[in-house]
Coordinates of C-alpha atoms in Angstrom, one line a residue:
M378 CA 9.3 -0.6 -4.3
L379 CA 7.7 2.3 -6.1
L380 CA 5.7 4.7 -4.0
P381 CA 2.6 6.2 -5.6
V382 CA 3.6 9.9 -5.9
S383 CA 6.9 11.3 -7.2
I384 CA 8.3 14.1 -9.3
M385 CA 11.0 13.5 -11.8
V386 CA 12.9 16.3 -13.5
L387 CA 14.7 15.5 -16.7
F388 CA 17.6 17.7 -17.8
M389 CA 18.1 17.6 -21.6
Q390 CA 21.5 16.3 -22.7
R391 CA 21.1 14.4 -26.0
Y392 CA 17.6 13.9 -27.0
T393 CA 17.8 11.1 -29.6
V394 CA 19.9 8.0 -29.9
A395 CA 19.9 5.1 -32.3
L396 CA 19.3 2.1 -30.2
R397 CA 21.0 -1.2 -30.9
R398 CA 18.7 -3.6 -32.8
Y399 CA 15.7 -1.2 -32.5
N400 CA 14.2 1.1 -35.0
L401 CA 12.6 3.2 -32.4
Q402 CA 14.3 6.4 -31.2
L403 CA 13.7 7.5 -27.6
L404 CA 14.8 10.2 -25.2
N405 CA 18.3 10.2 -24.0
A406 CA 18.3 12.5 -21.0
T407 CA 20.0 13.0 -17.7
L408 CA 17.8 12.1 -14.7
V409 CA 17.8 14.4 -11.7
I410 CA 17.2 12.5 -8.5
P411 CA 13.4 12.2 -8.1
E412 CA 11.5 14.0 -5.5
I413 CA 8.6 12.6 -3.5
Q414 CA 5.7 15.0 -3.2
A415 CA 4.6 14.0 0.2
T416 CA 8.0 15.0 1.6
T417 CA 8.3 18.3 -0.4
R418 CA 4.9 19.4 1.0
A419 CA 6.0 18.6 4.5
K420 CA 8.0 21.7 5.5
G421 CA 10.7 21.1 8.1
I422 CA 11.2 17.4 7.8
S423 CA 14.6 16.1 9.0
P424 CA 17.4 18.1 7.4
K425 CA 19.5 14.9 7.4
F426 CA 17.6 13.6 4.4
K427 CA 16.5 15.1 1.1
S428 CA 13.2 14.2 -0.5
F429 CA 14.4 11.0 -2.2
S430 CA 16.9 10.0 0.5
Y431 CA 14.1 10.3 3.0
L432 CA 13.1 6.7 1.9
Y433 CA 15.8 5.4 -0.5
D434 CA 19.5 4.9 -0.6
E435 CA 20.5 7.7 -3.0
D436 CA 24.1 6.5 -3.5
H437 CA 23.0 3.0 -4.3
F438 CA 20.4 4.3 -6.7
I439 CA 23.0 6.2 -8.7
D440 CA 25.6 3.4 -8.6
A441 CA 23.2 0.7 -9.6
L442 CA 22.1 2.6 -12.7
S443 CA 25.4 4.2 -13.6
N444 CA 25.7 2.0 -16.8
D445 CA 22.2 2.7 -17.9
V446 CA 21.2 6.3 -17.1
A447 CA 23.1 9.5 -16.4
I448 CA 21.9 10.7 -13.0
V449 CA 22.7 13.9 -11.2
R450 CA 21.8 14.9 -7.7
G451 CA 20.4 18.3 -8.6
L452 CA 19.8 20.9 -11.3
P453 CA 22.5 23.5 -12.2
K454 CA 22.1 26.8 -10.4
D455 CA 20.6 28.6 -13.3
L456 CA 18.0 25.9 -13.9
R457 CA 17.2 25.8 -10.2
E458 CA 16.2 29.4 -10.4
A459 CA 14.2 28.8 -13.5
R460 CA 12.4 26.0 -11.7
K461 CA 11.5 28.2 -8.8
K462 CA 10.0 30.7 -11.2
I463 CA 8.2 27.8 -13.1
K464 CA 9.9 28.7 -16.4
F465 CA 10.1 25.2 -17.8
P466 CA 7.2 23.0 -18.7
T467 CA 5.8 20.0 -16.8
V468 CA 3.8 17.0 -18.0
S469 CA 1.7 14.5 -16.2
P470 CA 1.4 11.3 -18.3
R471 CA -1.4 9.0 -17.8
N472 CA -0.8 5.6 -16.2
S473 CA -0.8 3.7 -19.5
A474 CA 1.2 6.1 -21.6
T475 CA 2.9 4.5 -24.6
P476 CA 6.5 5.1 -25.7
E477 CA 5.1 7.0 -28.7
Y478 CA 3.6 9.6 -26.2
Y479 CA 7.1 10.5 -25.0
I480 CA 8.4 10.8 -28.5
T481 CA 5.5 12.9 -29.9
Q482 CA 4.5 14.9 -26.8
V483 CA 7.5 15.1 -24.4
L484 CA 10.4 15.1 -26.7
P485 CA 9.5 18.3 -28.7
R486 CA 9.0 20.2 -25.4
L487 CA 12.2 18.8 -24.0
V488 CA 14.2 19.9 -27.1
K489 CA 12.7 23.4 -26.9
S490 CA 13.1 24.1 -23.2
K491 CA 16.2 21.9 -22.5
V492 CA 14.5 20.8 -19.2
I493 CA 11.2 19.3 -18.4
G494 CA 9.4 18.1 -15.3
I495 CA 7.5 14.8 -15.3
I496 CA 4.9 14.5 -12.5
V497 CA 4.0 10.9 -11.9
N498 CA 0.7 10.2 -10.2
G499 CA -0.2 6.7 -9.2
G500 CA 3.3 5.3 -9.5
N501 CA 3.1 4.4 -13.2
C502 CA 4.0 6.5 -16.2
L503 CA 4.4 3.9 -18.9
Q504 CA 2.3 1.0 -20.1
S505 CA 2.8 -2.2 -18.3
I506 CA 3.6 -4.5 -21.2
L507 CA 6.1 -3.1 -23.6
P508 CA 6.6 -4.2 -27.3
T509 CA 9.1 -6.9 -28.0
S510 CA 11.4 -4.4 -29.5
L511 CA 11.7 -2.7 -26.1
E512 CA 12.7 -5.8 -24.2
E513 CA 15.9 -4.1 -22.8
F514 CA 13.8 -1.2 -21.5
Q515 CA 11.6 -3.6 -19.7
R516 CA 14.6 -5.3 -18.1
L517 CA 15.8 -1.8 -17.1
R518 CA 12.5 -1.2 -15.3
C519 CA 13.0 -4.5 -13.4
R520 CA 16.5 -3.4 -12.3
V521 CA 15.1 -0.1 -11.1
A522 CA 12.2 -1.5 -9.2
F523 CA 13.9 -4.5 -7.5
H524 CA 17.6 -3.5 -7.3
A525 CA 18.2 0.2 -7.7
L526 CA 15.4 1.3 -5.4
R527 CA 16.7 0.1 -2.1
L528 CA 15.4 1.5 1.2
R529 CA 17.9 3.6 3.1
P530 CA 20.0 1.7 5.6
Q531 CA 18.2 3.0 8.7
I532 CA 14.9 1.6 7.5
Q533 CA 16.4 -1.7 6.5
A534 CA 18.1 -2.0 9.9
L535 CA 15.0 -1.4 11.9
G536 CA 13.0 -3.7 9.5
S537 CA 15.5 -6.5 10.1
Q538 CA 15.2 -6.0 13.9
I539 CA 11.4 -6.2 13.6
V540 CA 11.7 -9.4 11.6
G541 CA 14.1 -10.8 14.2
R542 CA 11.7 -10.0 17.0
L543 CA 8.8 -11.6 15.2
R544 CA 10.8 -14.8 14.7
A545 CA 12.4 -14.7 18.2
S546 CA 10.0 -17.5 19.4
G547 CA 11.2 -19.8 16.6
R548 CA 7.9 -19.7 14.8
P549 CA 7.0 -18.1 11.4
Y550 CA 4.8 -15.1 11.1
L551 CA 2.2 -13.9 8.7
A552 CA 1.9 -10.4 7.4
Y553 CA -1.6 -8.9 6.7
H554 CA -2.5 -5.6 5.0
P555 CA -6.2 -4.7 5.5
G556 CA -6.3 -2.4 2.4
L557 CA -9.0 -0.3 4.2
L558 CA -8.2 3.1 2.8
R559 CA -10.6 6.0 2.5
D560 CA -9.8 6.7 -1.2
T561 CA -10.1 3.0 -2.1
L562 CA -13.5 2.7 -0.4
A563 CA -14.7 5.9 -2.0
F564 CA -13.6 4.9 -5.5
H565 CA -15.4 1.6 -5.4
G566 CA -18.5 2.7 -3.5
C567 CA -18.0 0.7 -0.4
A568 CA -19.2 3.3 2.1
E569 CA -22.0 1.1 3.6
L570 CA -19.5 -1.4 4.9
F571 CA -19.1 1.1 7.8
Q572 CA -21.4 2.9 10.2
D573 CA -21.9 6.3 11.7
I574 CA -19.5 9.0 10.7
H575 CA -17.2 6.8 8.6
T576 CA -19.9 6.2 6.0
E577 CA -20.4 9.9 5.6
L578 CA -16.6 10.5 5.3
V579 CA -16.3 8.0 2.5
Q580 CA -19.3 9.5 0.7
H581 CA -17.7 13.0 1.0
R582 CA -14.5 11.7 -0.6
R583 CA -16.5 10.0 -3.3
N584 CA -18.3 13.2 -4.1
Q585 CA -14.9 14.9 -4.5
M586 CA -13.8 12.2 -6.9
I587 CA -17.0 12.7 -8.9
K588 CA -16.4 16.4 -9.2
R589 CA -12.8 15.8 -10.4
G590 CA -14.0 13.3 -12.9
T591 CA -12.1 10.4 -11.3
V592 CA -15.3 8.5 -10.7
K593 CA -17.9 8.4 -13.5
E594 CA -20.7 6.9 -11.4
Q595 CA -23.5 8.1 -9.1
L596 CA -22.7 9.2 -5.5
T597 CA -24.7 6.5 -3.9
V598 CA -24.4 2.9 -5.0
D599 CA -25.3 -0.5 -3.5
S600 CA -22.3 -1.4 -1.5
V601 CA -23.6 -4.9 -0.9
S602 CA -23.7 -5.7 -4.6
R603 CA -20.2 -4.2 -5.0
K604 CA -18.9 -6.4 -2.3
M605 CA -20.5 -9.5 -3.8
A606 CA -18.8 -8.5 -7.1
G607 CA -15.4 -8.6 -5.3
L608 CA -14.9 -4.8 -5.6
C609 CA -14.6 -4.1 -1.8
P610 CA -11.9 -5.0 0.7
L611 CA -12.2 -8.0 2.9
M612 CA -13.1 -7.0 6.4
P613 CA -10.6 -8.0 9.2
E614 CA -13.3 -10.3 10.7
E615 CA -13.6 -12.2 7.4
V616 CA -9.8 -12.5 7.2
G617 CA -9.7 -14.0 10.7
L618 CA -12.3 -16.6 9.8
L619 CA -10.5 -17.5 6.6
L620 CA -7.2 -18.0 8.5
Q621 CA -9.0 -20.2 11.0
A622 CA -10.4 -22.2 8.0
L623 CA -6.8 -22.6 6.8
G624 CA -5.8 -24.1 10.2
Y625 CA -3.9 -21.3 11.7
P626 CA -3.9 -21.7 15.5
P627 CA -5.0 -18.8 17.7
T628 CA -1.4 -18.2 18.7
T629 CA -0.3 -17.4 15.2
I630 CA 1.8 -14.2 15.0
I631 CA 0.2 -11.8 12.6
F632 CA 2.0 -8.6 11.6
L633 CA -0.4 -5.7 10.7
A634 CA 1.1 -3.8 7.8
G635 CA 0.1 -0.3 6.5
S636 CA 0.1 3.1 8.1
E637 CA -3.7 3.6 7.7
T638 CA -6.7 1.4 8.5
F639 CA -9.9 3.4 7.9
G640 CA -12.2 2.9 10.8
G641 CA -9.4 2.7 13.4
Q642 CA -8.7 0.0 15.9
R643 CA -12.4 -0.9 16.3
M644 CA -12.3 -2.6 12.9
L645 CA -9.6 -4.9 14.2
I646 CA -11.4 -6.1 17.3
P647 CA -12.9 -9.3 15.8
L648 CA -9.5 -10.3 14.3
R649 CA -7.7 -9.5 17.5
A650 CA -10.2 -11.7 19.4
M651 CA -9.4 -14.6 17.1
F652 CA -5.7 -14.1 17.1
A653 CA -4.3 -12.6 20.2
N654 CA -0.8 -12.1 18.7
L655 CA -1.8 -9.4 16.3
V656 CA 1.1 -6.9 16.4
D657 CA 2.3 -3.9 14.4
R658 CA 5.4 -1.7 14.3
T659 CA 4.3 0.3 17.4
S660 CA 4.1 -2.8 19.6
L661 CA 7.5 -4.2 18.3
C662 CA 9.5 -0.9 18.4
S663 CA 10.1 1.6 21.1
Q664 CA 9.1 5.2 20.5
K665 CA 12.8 6.1 20.4
E666 CA 13.5 3.7 17.6
L667 CA 10.7 5.2 15.5
S668 CA 11.7 8.8 16.3
D669 CA 15.3 8.0 15.4
L670 CA 14.1 6.7 12.0
V671 CA 12.3 10.0 11.5
G672 CA 15.3 12.1 12.5
P673 CA 15.4 15.6 14.0
E674 CA 12.7 17.9 12.7
D675 CA 12.0 21.6 13.0
P676 CA 9.2 22.3 15.6
L677 CA 5.8 23.1 14.4
A678 CA 2.9 24.8 16.2
S679 CA 0.6 22.1 17.5
D680 CA -2.7 21.7 15.6
L681 CA -4.4 20.2 18.7
P682 CA -7.6 22.0 19.4
Q683 CA -7.3 24.6 22.2
P684 CA -10.2 25.7 24.4
P685 CA -11.2 29.4 24.1
P686 CA -9.7 31.7 26.7
P687 CA -11.8 32.2 29.8
K688 CA -13.7 35.5 30.1
S689 CA -13.7 37.6 33.3
E690 CA -16.8 38.6 35.1
K691 CA -16.5 42.2 33.8
Q692 CA -16.4 41.0 30.2
L693 CA -19.5 38.8 30.8
I694 CA -21.4 41.8 32.3
E695 CA -20.5 44.0 29.4
E696 CA -21.6 41.4 26.9
W697 CA -24.9 41.1 28.7
K698 CA -25.4 44.9 28.6
R699 CA -24.6 45.1 24.8
A700 CA -27.1 42.3 24.1
G701 CA -30.1 44.8 24.3
P702 CA -33.7 44.2 25.4
R703 CA -35.1 40.7 25.2
P704 CA -38.3 40.3 23.2
R705 CA -41.3 38.6 24.6
P706 CA -41.9 35.8 24.2
L707 CA -38.3 34.8 24.1
P708 CA -37.1 33.1 20.8
P709 CA -35.4 29.7 21.0
P710 CA -31.7 30.1 22.0
P711 CA -29.2 29.8 19.1
A712 CA -27.4 26.6 18.6
R713 CA -24.4 26.4 20.9
P714 CA -21.2 26.7 18.8
F715 CA -18.8 23.7 19.0
Y716 CA -15.4 24.9 19.8
A717 CA -12.3 23.3 18.3
H718 CA -11.4 21.5 21.5
E719 CA -14.8 19.8 21.6
K720 CA -14.6 18.2 18.3
E721 CA -14.1 14.4 18.4
G722 CA -11.0 13.4 16.5
W723 CA -10.0 14.2 12.9
Y724 CA -13.5 14.0 11.6
G725 CA -15.1 16.8 13.7
W726 CA -15.4 19.2 10.8
I727 CA -18.1 17.2 9.2
G728 CA -20.6 18.1 11.9
E729 CA -20.4 21.8 11.0
N730 CA -19.9 22.2 7.3
D731 CA -19.8 20.3 4.0
T732 CA -16.2 21.4 3.1
E733 CA -13.3 19.4 4.4
P734 CA -10.6 21.8 5.7
D735 CA -7.2 22.1 4.1
A736 CA -4.5 20.0 5.6
S737 CA -2.4 21.8 8.2
P738 CA 1.4 21.8 8.2
I739 CA 1.5 19.2 10.8
E740 CA -0.8 17.0 8.8
F741 CA 1.6 17.3 5.8
R742 CA 4.3 16.1 8.1
R743 CA 2.2 13.2 9.2
Q744 CA 1.8 12.2 5.6
A745 CA 5.5 12.1 5.2
H746 CA 5.8 10.0 8.3
R747 CA 3.2 7.6 6.9
L748 CA 5.5 7.0 3.9
L749 CA 8.2 5.9 6.4
W750 CA 5.9 3.5 8.2
D751 CA 4.6 2.1 4.9
A752 CA 8.2 1.6 3.8
L753 CA 9.1 -0.1 7.0
D754 CA 6.0 -2.4 6.9
Y755 CA 6.8 -3.1 3.2
F756 CA 10.2 -4.5 4.2
V757 CA 8.7 -6.7 6.9
S758 CA 5.9 -7.9 4.7
V759 CA 8.3 -9.0 1.9
E760 CA 10.3 -10.9 4.4
A761 CA 7.3 -12.6 6.0
D762 CA 6.8 -16.4 5.8
A763 CA 3.2 -15.8 4.5
F764 CA 1.3 -12.8 3.3
F765 CA -2.5 -12.2 3.2
P766 CA -3.9 -9.2 1.3
G767 CA -7.2 -7.6 2.4
F768 CA -7.4 -5.9 -1.0
H769 CA -5.5 -6.2 -4.2
N770 CA -6.1 -6.2 -8.0
D771 CA -8.8 -3.6 -7.6
G772 CA -8.9 -2.8 -11.3
S773 CA -8.5 1.0 -10.9
G774 CA -5.2 1.1 -12.6
W775 CA -3.3 2.2 -9.5
P776 CA -0.6 -0.1 -8.1
D777 CA -2.1 -0.7 -4.6
Y778 CA 0.1 -1.5 -1.6
S779 CA -0.7 -5.2 -1.4
S780 CA -0.1 -5.8 -5.1
L781 CA 3.3 -4.2 -4.8
I782 CA 4.2 -6.5 -1.9
M783 CA 2.9 -9.5 -3.8
G784 CA 4.9 -8.6 -6.9
H785 CA 8.1 -8.1 -4.9
R786 CA 7.5 -11.4 -3.1
L787 CA 7.0 -13.2 -6.4
Y788 CA 10.3 -11.8 -7.6
Q789 CA 12.3 -12.1 -4.4
K790 CA 10.7 -15.0 -2.4
P791 CA 8.7 -17.2 -4.8
Y792 CA 9.0 -20.0 -2.3
G793 CA 7.1 -18.0 0.4
I794 CA 3.3 -18.4 0.8
T795 CA 1.4 -15.5 -0.7
Y796 CA -2.4 -15.8 -0.7
R797 CA -4.3 -14.3 -3.7
P798 CA -7.9 -14.7 -2.7
D799 CA -10.6 -14.1 -5.2
R800 CA -12.9 -11.7 -3.3
K801 CA -15.9 -12.6 -5.4
I802 CA -15.6 -16.2 -4.4
V803 CA -14.9 -15.3 -0.8
A804 CA -18.0 -13.1 -0.7
A805 CA -20.1 -15.9 -2.0
L806 CA -18.7 -18.3 0.6
F807 CA -19.6 -15.9 3.5
E808 CA -23.1 -15.3 2.0
N809 CA -23.7 -19.0 2.3
V810 CA -22.9 -19.0 6.1
S811 CA -24.2 -15.4 6.9
D812 CA -26.2 -16.7 9.9
H813 CA -23.5 -18.9 11.5
R814 CA -20.2 -17.8 10.1
Y815 CA -18.4 -18.3 13.4
H816 CA -19.6 -22.0 13.4
P817 CA -19.5 -22.9 9.8
P818 CA -20.1 -26.5 8.6
R819 CA -17.3 -28.8 7.7
N820 CA -17.9 -28.5 3.9
W821 CA -17.6 -24.7 4.1
T822 CA -14.3 -24.9 5.9
I823 CA -13.0 -27.4 3.3
A824 CA -14.2 -25.1 0.4
A825 CA -12.6 -22.0 1.9
R826 CA -9.3 -23.9 2.6
E827 CA -9.1 -25.4 -0.9
H828 CA -9.7 -22.0 -2.6
L829 CA -7.0 -20.2 -0.5
N830 CA -4.5 -23.0 -1.0
R831 CA -5.1 -22.9 -4.8
S832 CA -4.7 -19.1 -4.7
A833 CA -1.2 -19.6 -3.1
G834 CA -0.1 -21.9 -5.8
V835 CA 0.5 -21.7 -9.6
E836 CA -3.2 -21.4 -10.3
G837 CA -3.4 -18.3 -8.1
V838 CA -0.3 -16.7 -9.8
M839 CA -1.9 -17.3 -13.3
S840 CA -5.2 -15.9 -12.3
S841 CA -3.5 -12.9 -10.7
A842 CA -1.5 -12.3 -13.9
M843 CA -4.7 -12.0 -15.9
L844 CA -5.8 -9.2 -13.7
S845 CA -2.7 -7.3 -12.5
R846 CA -0.1 -7.7 -15.3
P847 CA -2.0 -5.6 -17.9
V848 CA -2.2 -2.8 -15.4
S849 CA 1.2 -2.9 -13.6
F850 CA 4.2 -5.1 -14.2
L851 CA 5.3 -4.4 -10.6
S852 CA 2.3 -6.5 -9.4
H853 CA 3.3 -9.4 -11.6
P854 CA 7.0 -9.1 -12.8
L855 CA 6.9 -12.1 -15.0
P856 CA 8.3 -13.2 -17.4
E857 CA 10.5 -10.2 -18.1
C858 CA 12.0 -9.9 -14.6
S859 CA 12.8 -13.6 -14.3
C860 CA 14.6 -16.4 -16.1
R861 CA 14.5 -20.2 -16.1
T862 CA 17.3 -22.5 -14.9
P863 CA 18.2 -25.5 -17.1
K864 CA 17.0 -27.9 -14.4
S865 CA 13.6 -26.1 -13.8
P866 CA 10.6 -27.7 -15.5
A867 CA 9.2 -25.8 -18.5
V868 CA 5.9 -24.0 -17.7
Q869 CA 3.2 -23.8 -20.4
P870 CA 3.0 -20.2 -21.5
V871 CA -0.2 -18.3 -20.9
K872 CA -1.3 -15.4 -23.0
D873 CA -4.0 -12.8 -22.8
S874 CA -6.7 -12.1 -25.4
N875 CA -4.2 -9.9 -27.3
G876 CA -1.6 -12.6 -27.5
R877 CA 0.7 -11.0 -25.0
L878 CA 2.6 -13.3 -22.7
L879 CA 1.4 -13.3 -19.1
F880 CA 2.9 -16.4 -17.5
G881 CA 5.6 -18.9 -18.5
G882 CA 8.0 -18.7 -21.4
E883 CA 10.9 -17.3 -19.4
K884 CA 14.2 -17.3 -21.1
E885 CA 17.1 -19.5 -19.8
C886 CA 19.3 -17.9 -17.1
P887 CA 22.9 -17.2 -18.0
D888 CA 25.5 -19.6 -16.4
W889 CA 26.7 -17.1 -13.8
M890 CA 23.2 -16.5 -12.6
A891 CA 22.4 -20.2 -12.4
R892 CA 25.4 -20.8 -10.3
S893 CA 24.5 -18.1 -7.9
L894 CA 21.0 -19.4 -7.6
A895 CA 22.3 -22.8 -6.8
M896 CA 24.5 -21.4 -4.1
A897 CA 21.6 -19.4 -2.6
S898 CA 19.2 -22.4 -2.6
A899 CA 21.9 -24.4 -0.8
K900 CA 22.1 -21.9 2.0
N901 CA 18.3 -22.0 2.5
S902 CA 18.2 -25.3 4.4
E903 CA 15.1 -27.5 5.0
P904 CA 14.4 -26.9 8.8
Q905 CA 12.6 -23.6 8.2
N906 CA 10.3 -25.2 5.7
E907 CA 9.6 -28.2 8.0
D908 CA 8.8 -25.9 10.9
Y909 CA 6.6 -23.9 8.6
E910 CA 4.6 -26.9 7.6
D911 CA 4.1 -27.9 11.2
E912 CA 2.9 -24.4 12.1
L913 CA 0.6 -24.0 9.1
P914 CA -1.3 -27.2 8.5
E915 CA -3.0 -27.7 5.2
D916 CA -4.4 -31.3 5.6
D917 CA -8.1 -31.2 5.0
S918 CA -8.6 -34.2 7.3
S919 CA -7.2 -32.5 10.4
P920 CA -9.0 -33.8 13.5
D921 CA -8.7 -30.5 15.2
M922 CA -10.8 -28.8 12.5
Q923 CA -13.4 -31.6 12.7
Q924 CA -13.6 -31.0 16.5
E925 CA -14.0 -27.3 16.1
S926 CA -16.9 -27.6 13.7
D927 CA -18.7 -29.9 16.1
R928 CA -18.4 -27.8 19.2
S929 CA -21.3 -26.0 20.8
D930 CA -21.3 -22.3 21.3
V931 CA -20.6 -22.6 25.0
N932 CA -17.8 -25.0 24.7
K933 CA -16.1 -23.0 21.9
S934 CA -16.2 -19.7 23.7
S935 CA -14.8 -21.3 26.9
E936 CA -12.0 -23.2 25.1
Q937 CA -11.1 -20.1 23.1
D938 CA -10.6 -18.2 26.3
E939 CA -8.1 -20.8 27.5
E940 CA -6.2 -20.6 24.2
M941 CA -5.5 -16.9 24.5
D942 CA -2.1 -15.6 25.4
P943 CA -1.4 -16.6 29.0
D944 CA 0.3 -13.2 29.5
D945 CA -3.0 -11.3 29.0

């Protein structure tokens, strides 16, 4: 798992090396353990963990790459002082930087200063598809992403407990990430999907992106046309209807992943009404378990709004006397100021001014906590029996959360069900039943089910590769991060317009790997798959689905109440 923001500092050791079988000469530097910006900004996070070890197992990271990269835990003392005084250069490569960029731009500065900082924004600092001559470097990236970067033991332990609690009933569970993030909605112009203050907040962030040059469009766009083009996230209500079309019963266990859902809990009300067992980390873990994961922290002054101190009668009289004579006729009274304690929630600033206030120290700490919750949910989502993304392959060039989970599941659990819905097709489906979406006709249910089942198969993997692989290999780690066993059927290779391999054509696995794969598959017995098929029906001729489409409004609402959790 690669989180979006990190800082890496390279300490120069030997800057060129003749690579075996390659004519290209690249950097040969010692890597200082990376730092995560969200944790470095948060002053006073738990002293038990450094920046990198706040999320990852630092010892495992060093050991796993010991034969590939020289890694140290920190800079020498003299270079640490130089870093504090900003005496060495830093670079911020674009997402699709080529190897030539590091040779022509980074290497000369590294040779001159002996140390250089690389600030990585967006989680990607090198082009997704490397030339054939750099095949070994691509495999190294696979080892880093899926083997060297391992969450620290406390996160894995709590994640395993959550998975055990989700499966305690003997039934599988589905993980769902809404993808409703303020930055995503602002970038794609999806503000009109919301109402009231939330639309204004999205537009405010979009205006900031336009000023920074991140967005090259107008401030106001037609959000409906953007949604029909598949550029906006699926709303939780739509996801619930799609899951019903797939045949998921109302008692299905759905794990809500992600530390942020823009719009709050009210956006999840329709989905929760359809599936009562919608849970998240807060409902599966005690507060003590979550606080133990965070660790002891230095206290911070609370940023909760405080009411103004009360004034005595003497102060009020003195203020009255200082006010002076009142003109006649009396002017309208000035607008009453809104005190901090009267503002509603975190968006109260927007009613007073057009400038969003700077984040407070406690907000920086919350951002670091969100990384922990995202990492925890990431672990649970990868282990899920099925995964449904609300938003992925957005085309922005940033590796979004859902795409990272889908890529990791494709690498680690290709046998698990991972839906890859085409949001453009889904938007057209809902447009056809806009007036009666809760009671769609039988042919609509069949069309939605067929599309989603295809998206979970090879066809969905291939279409996803066409969109995600040119942007981020983490979203589609094939074929470089995989191999083919002698018994597996050959897959017809698929290439893009430039002739680069997107799917198929994997090389044959070495003997030792084929033997280990055979042993692992033997341990995964059939009962789990059989239970899964019983729990998640895919038969288009299901009589239950036919009955649901023929029910009247009254009958459906009454029967749905009876199907809710009896413990409610």
